[in-house]
Short mmCIF file of C-alpha atoms and ligand atoms in Angstrom, two decimals:
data_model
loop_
_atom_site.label_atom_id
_atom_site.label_comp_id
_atom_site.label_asym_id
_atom_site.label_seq_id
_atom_site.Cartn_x
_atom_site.Cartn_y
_atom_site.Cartn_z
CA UNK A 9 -21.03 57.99 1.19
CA UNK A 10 -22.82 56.82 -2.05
CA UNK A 11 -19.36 58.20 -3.90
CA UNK A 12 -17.45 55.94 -1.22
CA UNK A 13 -19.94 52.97 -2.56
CA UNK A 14 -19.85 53.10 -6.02
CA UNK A 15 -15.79 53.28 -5.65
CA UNK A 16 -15.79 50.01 -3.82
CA UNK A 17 -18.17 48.55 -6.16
CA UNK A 18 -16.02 49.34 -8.96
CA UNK A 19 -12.72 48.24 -7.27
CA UNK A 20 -14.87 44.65 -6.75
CA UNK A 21 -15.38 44.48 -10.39
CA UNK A 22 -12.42 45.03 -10.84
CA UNK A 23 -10.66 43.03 -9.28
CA UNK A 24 -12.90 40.07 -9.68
CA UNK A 25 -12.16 40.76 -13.63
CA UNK A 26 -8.49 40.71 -13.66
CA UNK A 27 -8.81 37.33 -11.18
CA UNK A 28 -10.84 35.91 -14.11
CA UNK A 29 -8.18 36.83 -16.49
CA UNK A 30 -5.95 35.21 -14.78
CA UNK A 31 -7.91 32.00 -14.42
CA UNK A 32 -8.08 32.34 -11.27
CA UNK A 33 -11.88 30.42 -10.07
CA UNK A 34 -11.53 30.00 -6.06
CA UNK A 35 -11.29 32.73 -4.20
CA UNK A 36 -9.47 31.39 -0.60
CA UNK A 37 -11.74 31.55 2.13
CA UNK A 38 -10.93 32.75 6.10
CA UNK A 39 -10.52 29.73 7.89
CA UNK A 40 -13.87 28.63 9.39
CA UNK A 41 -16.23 29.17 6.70
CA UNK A 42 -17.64 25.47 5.02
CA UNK A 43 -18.08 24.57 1.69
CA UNK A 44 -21.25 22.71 1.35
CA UNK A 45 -20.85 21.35 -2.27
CA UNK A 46 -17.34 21.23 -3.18
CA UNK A 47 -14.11 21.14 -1.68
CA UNK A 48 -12.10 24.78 -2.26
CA UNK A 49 -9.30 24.08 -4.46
CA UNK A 50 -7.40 27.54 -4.75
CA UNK A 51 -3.41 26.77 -6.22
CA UNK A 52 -3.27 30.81 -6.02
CA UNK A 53 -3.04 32.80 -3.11
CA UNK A 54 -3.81 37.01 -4.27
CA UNK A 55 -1.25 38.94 -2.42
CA UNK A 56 -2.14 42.65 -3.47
CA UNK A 57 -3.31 44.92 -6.01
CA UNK A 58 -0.23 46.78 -7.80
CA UNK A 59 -0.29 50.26 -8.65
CA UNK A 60 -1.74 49.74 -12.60
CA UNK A 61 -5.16 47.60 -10.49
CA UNK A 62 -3.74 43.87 -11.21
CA UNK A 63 -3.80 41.30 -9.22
CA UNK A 64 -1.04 39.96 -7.73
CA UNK A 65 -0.43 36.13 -6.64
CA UNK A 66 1.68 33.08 -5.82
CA UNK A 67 1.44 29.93 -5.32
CA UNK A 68 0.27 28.45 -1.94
CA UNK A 69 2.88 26.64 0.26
CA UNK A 70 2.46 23.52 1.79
CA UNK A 71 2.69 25.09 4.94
CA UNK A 72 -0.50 26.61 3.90
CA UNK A 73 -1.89 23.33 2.33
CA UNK A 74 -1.30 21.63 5.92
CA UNK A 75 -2.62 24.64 8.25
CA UNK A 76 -5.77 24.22 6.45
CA UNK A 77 -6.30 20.27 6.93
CA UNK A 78 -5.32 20.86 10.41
CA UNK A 79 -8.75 19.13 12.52
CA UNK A 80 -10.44 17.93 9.25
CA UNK A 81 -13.19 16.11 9.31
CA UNK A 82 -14.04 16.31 5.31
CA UNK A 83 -14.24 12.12 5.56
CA UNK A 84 -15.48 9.59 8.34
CA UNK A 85 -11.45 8.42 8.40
CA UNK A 86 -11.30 11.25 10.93
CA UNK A 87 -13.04 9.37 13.71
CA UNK A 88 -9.68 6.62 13.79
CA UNK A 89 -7.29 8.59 13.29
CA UNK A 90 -4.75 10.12 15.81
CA UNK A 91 -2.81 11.91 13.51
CA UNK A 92 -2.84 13.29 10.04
CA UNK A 93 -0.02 12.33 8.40
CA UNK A 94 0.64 15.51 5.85
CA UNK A 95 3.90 14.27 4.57
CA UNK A 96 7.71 14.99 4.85
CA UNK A 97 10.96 16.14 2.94
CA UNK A 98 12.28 19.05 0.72
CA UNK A 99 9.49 21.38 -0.46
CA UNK A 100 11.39 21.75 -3.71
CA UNK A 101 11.91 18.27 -4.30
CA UNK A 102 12.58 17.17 -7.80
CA UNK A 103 11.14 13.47 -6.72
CA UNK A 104 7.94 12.79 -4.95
CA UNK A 105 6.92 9.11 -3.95
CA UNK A 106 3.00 8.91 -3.38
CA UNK A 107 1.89 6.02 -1.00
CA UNK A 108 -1.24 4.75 -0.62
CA UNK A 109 -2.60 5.74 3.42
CA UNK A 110 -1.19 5.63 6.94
CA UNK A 111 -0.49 2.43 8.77
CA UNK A 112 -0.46 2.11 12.49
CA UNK A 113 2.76 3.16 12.83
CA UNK A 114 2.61 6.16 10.64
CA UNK A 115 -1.07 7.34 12.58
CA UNK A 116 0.82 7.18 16.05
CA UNK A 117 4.01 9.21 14.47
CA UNK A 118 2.15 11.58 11.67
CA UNK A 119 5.15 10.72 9.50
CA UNK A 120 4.34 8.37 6.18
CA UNK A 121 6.46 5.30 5.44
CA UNK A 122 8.09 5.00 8.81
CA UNK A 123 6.74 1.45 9.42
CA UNK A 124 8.33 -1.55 7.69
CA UNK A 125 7.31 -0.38 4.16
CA UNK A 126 9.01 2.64 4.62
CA UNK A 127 12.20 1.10 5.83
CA UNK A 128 12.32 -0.98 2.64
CA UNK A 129 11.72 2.71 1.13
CA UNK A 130 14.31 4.31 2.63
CA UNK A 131 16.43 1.39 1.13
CA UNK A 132 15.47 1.97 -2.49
CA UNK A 133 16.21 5.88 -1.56
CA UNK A 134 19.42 4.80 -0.95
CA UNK A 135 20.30 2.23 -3.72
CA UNK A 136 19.23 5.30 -5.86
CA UNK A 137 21.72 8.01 -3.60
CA UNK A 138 18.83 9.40 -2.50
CA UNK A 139 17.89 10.38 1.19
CA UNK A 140 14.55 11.12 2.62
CA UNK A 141 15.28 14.98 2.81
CA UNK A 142 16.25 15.42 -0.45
CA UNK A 143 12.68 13.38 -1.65
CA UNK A 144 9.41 14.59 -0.49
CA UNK A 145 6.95 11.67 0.30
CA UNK A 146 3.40 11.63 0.89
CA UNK A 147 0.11 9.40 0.64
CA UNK A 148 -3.20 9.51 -0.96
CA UNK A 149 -4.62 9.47 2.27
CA UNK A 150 -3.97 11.70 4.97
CA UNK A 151 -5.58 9.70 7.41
CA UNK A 152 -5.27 6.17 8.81
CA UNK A 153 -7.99 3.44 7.55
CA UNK A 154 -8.93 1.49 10.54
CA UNK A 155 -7.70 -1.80 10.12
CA UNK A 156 -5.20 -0.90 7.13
CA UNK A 157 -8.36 -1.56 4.77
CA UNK A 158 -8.12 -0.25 0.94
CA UNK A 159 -9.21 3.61 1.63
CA UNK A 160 -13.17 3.85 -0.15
CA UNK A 161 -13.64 5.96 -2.99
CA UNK A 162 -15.70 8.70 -1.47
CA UNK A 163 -12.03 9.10 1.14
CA UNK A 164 -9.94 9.58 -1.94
CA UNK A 165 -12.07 11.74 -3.18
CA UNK A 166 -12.16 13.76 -0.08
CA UNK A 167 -8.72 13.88 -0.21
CA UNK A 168 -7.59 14.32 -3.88
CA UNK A 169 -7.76 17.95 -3.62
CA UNK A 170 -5.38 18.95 -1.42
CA UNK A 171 -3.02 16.11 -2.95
CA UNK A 172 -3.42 17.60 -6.18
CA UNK A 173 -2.71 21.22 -4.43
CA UNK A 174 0.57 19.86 -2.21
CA UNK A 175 1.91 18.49 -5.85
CA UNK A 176 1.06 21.64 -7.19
CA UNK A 177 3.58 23.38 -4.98
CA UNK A 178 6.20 21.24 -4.71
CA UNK A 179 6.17 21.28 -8.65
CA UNK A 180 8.52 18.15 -9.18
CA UNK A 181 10.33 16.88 -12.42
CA UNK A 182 9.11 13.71 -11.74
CA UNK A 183 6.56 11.29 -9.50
CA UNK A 184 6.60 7.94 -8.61
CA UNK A 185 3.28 6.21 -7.51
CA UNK A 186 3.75 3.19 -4.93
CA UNK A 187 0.99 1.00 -5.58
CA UNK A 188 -2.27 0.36 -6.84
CA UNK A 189 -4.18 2.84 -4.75
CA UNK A 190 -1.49 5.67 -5.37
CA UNK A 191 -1.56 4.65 -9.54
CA UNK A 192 -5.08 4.10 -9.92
CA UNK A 193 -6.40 7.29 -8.38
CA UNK A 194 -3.76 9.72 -9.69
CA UNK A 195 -4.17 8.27 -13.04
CA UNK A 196 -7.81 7.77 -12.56
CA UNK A 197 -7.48 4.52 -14.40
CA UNK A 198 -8.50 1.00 -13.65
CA UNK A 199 -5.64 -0.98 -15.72
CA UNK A 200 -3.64 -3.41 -13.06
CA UNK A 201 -0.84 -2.06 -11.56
CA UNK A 202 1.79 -4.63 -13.37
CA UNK A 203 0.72 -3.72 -16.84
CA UNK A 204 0.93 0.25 -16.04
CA UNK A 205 4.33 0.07 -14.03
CA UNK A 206 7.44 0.39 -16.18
CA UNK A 207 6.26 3.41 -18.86
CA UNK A 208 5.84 6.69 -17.97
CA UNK A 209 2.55 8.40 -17.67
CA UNK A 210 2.15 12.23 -16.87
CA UNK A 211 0.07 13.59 -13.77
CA UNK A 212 -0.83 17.14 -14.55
CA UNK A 213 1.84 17.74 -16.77
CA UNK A 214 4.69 15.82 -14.65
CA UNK A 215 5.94 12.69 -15.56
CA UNK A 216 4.72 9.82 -13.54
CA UNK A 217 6.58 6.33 -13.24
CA UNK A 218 3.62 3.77 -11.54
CA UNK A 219 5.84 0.74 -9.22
CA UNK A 220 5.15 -1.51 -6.78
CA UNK A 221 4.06 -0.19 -3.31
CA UNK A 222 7.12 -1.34 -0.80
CA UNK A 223 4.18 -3.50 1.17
CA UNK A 224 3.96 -5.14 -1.75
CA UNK A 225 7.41 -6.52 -2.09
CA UNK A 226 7.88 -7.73 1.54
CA UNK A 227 5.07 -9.79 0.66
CA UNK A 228 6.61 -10.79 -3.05
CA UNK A 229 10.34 -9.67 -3.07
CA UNK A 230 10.53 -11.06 -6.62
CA UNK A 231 9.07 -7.75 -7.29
CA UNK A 232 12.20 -5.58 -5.99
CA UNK A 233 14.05 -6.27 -9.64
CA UNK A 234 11.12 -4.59 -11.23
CA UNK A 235 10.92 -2.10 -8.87
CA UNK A 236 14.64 -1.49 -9.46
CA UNK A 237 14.38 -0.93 -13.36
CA UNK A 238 11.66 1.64 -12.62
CA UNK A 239 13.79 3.72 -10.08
CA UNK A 240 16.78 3.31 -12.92
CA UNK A 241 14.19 4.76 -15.45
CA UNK A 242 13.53 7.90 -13.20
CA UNK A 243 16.87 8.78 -11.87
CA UNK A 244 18.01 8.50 -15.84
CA UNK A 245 15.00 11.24 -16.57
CA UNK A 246 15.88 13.16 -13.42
CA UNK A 247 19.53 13.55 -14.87
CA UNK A 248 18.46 14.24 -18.30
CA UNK A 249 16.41 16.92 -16.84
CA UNK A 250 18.92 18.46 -14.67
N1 URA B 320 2.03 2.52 3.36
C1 URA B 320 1.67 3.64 2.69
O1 URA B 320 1.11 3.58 1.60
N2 URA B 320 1.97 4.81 3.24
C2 URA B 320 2.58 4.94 4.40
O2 URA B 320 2.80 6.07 4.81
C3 URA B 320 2.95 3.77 5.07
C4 URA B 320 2.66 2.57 4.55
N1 URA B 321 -0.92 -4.88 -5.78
C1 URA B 321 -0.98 -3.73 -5.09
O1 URA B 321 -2.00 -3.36 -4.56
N2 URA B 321 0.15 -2.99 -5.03
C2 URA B 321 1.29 -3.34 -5.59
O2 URA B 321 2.25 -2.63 -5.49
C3 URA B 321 1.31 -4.56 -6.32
C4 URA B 321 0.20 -5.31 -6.40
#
């Protein structure tokens, strides 16, 4: 018995050694068990143990990233909301668009950009040859603001980290961000939206082209030329990257 223990309690060193190697700081919890302090943020999924004691991982899927928002009620945007809208499209997308939240139309649905905005965005998909299952296209917010009002702060922050995780494993070449709410909180910066659009920033690594939000430019369509010379500047860098 005491033989039995000390075994374990080596294999639990172990194993929590070789996860620090690997950087690995969240350990993924059984669904059910709260976090009190932070979100869990865990990119890595451990699979196994191979035969020479390391530990063996992958990345999450979005599958994954969605079973676990499934009922959440990390943010008071719960108590609107009649669906959480995840997102849609190719998991391996080389192009992501990131919106700002759900409208009405995307909260009855659970789909993003299926409203007016996203008709106009389904237009620029196709002016670039692009269709909405070859994209994948998702929001800050995974949860309708009541009344369409700017999502707070403490709301993005709720929801940045499983953002951050779903970009993680699609892994694209390339983002766009519709919108001040989309630019400003990926590139945690305060700068207005017109002087950031138009030059490339980089979101963990990825290249990130900041437009107009497709809201926007049914309000001003003035704005659809600049729009237009950002989507040129992104389908030039996805073909230089292919
Ligand atoms: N506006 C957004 O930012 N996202 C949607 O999904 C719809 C409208
Ligand atoms: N202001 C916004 O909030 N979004 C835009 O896309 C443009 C101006």
């Amino acid at each position: 018995m005491k033989k039995d223990l000390l075994e374990i309690s080596r294999q639990a060193r172990a194993l929590l050694q070789d996860m620090h190697l690997l950087g690995v700081r969240d350990l993924v919890m059984p669904p059910g068990i709260e976090t009190v302090s932070e979100l869990p943020v865990c990119p890595l999924h451990v699979t196994g143990i191979d035969r020479g004691g390391s530990v063996l991982c992958r990345q999450e899927t979005l599958e994954e990233i969605r079973a676990e928002l499934e009922n959440c009620r990390r943010c008071p945007l719960c108590e609107g909301r009649r669906n959480i809208v995840f997102g849609v499209g190719n998991p391996q997308a080389s192009l992501v668009f990131v919106g700002e939240a759900p409208g009405r139309e995307e909260d009855e649905r659970g789909e993003p950009f299926v409203g007016e905005a996203g008709r106009l965005l389904d237009r620029i998909l196709f002016a670039m040859g692009l269709s909405r299952g070859e994209v994948y296209i998702c929001n800050v917010e995974k949860c309708r603001p009541p009344q369409n009002r700017d999502p707070r702060p403490e709301e993005i922050a709720a929801c940045e980290p499983y953002l951050k995780r779903q970009l993680a494993a699609i892994n694209p070449r390339v983002i766009v961000a519709l919108g001040r709410i989309a630019v400003q909180s990926l590139l945690r910066e305060q700068t207005a939206i017109s002087r950031l659009r138009g030059r490339w920033h980089q979101y963990e690594g990825i290249p990130l082209m900041p437009t107009y939000h497709p809201a926007y430019l049914l309000r001003n369509p003035a704005g659809k030329r600049e729009v237009w010379e950002d989507m040129k500047q992104v389908l030039k860098r996805l073909r230089e990257e292919s």
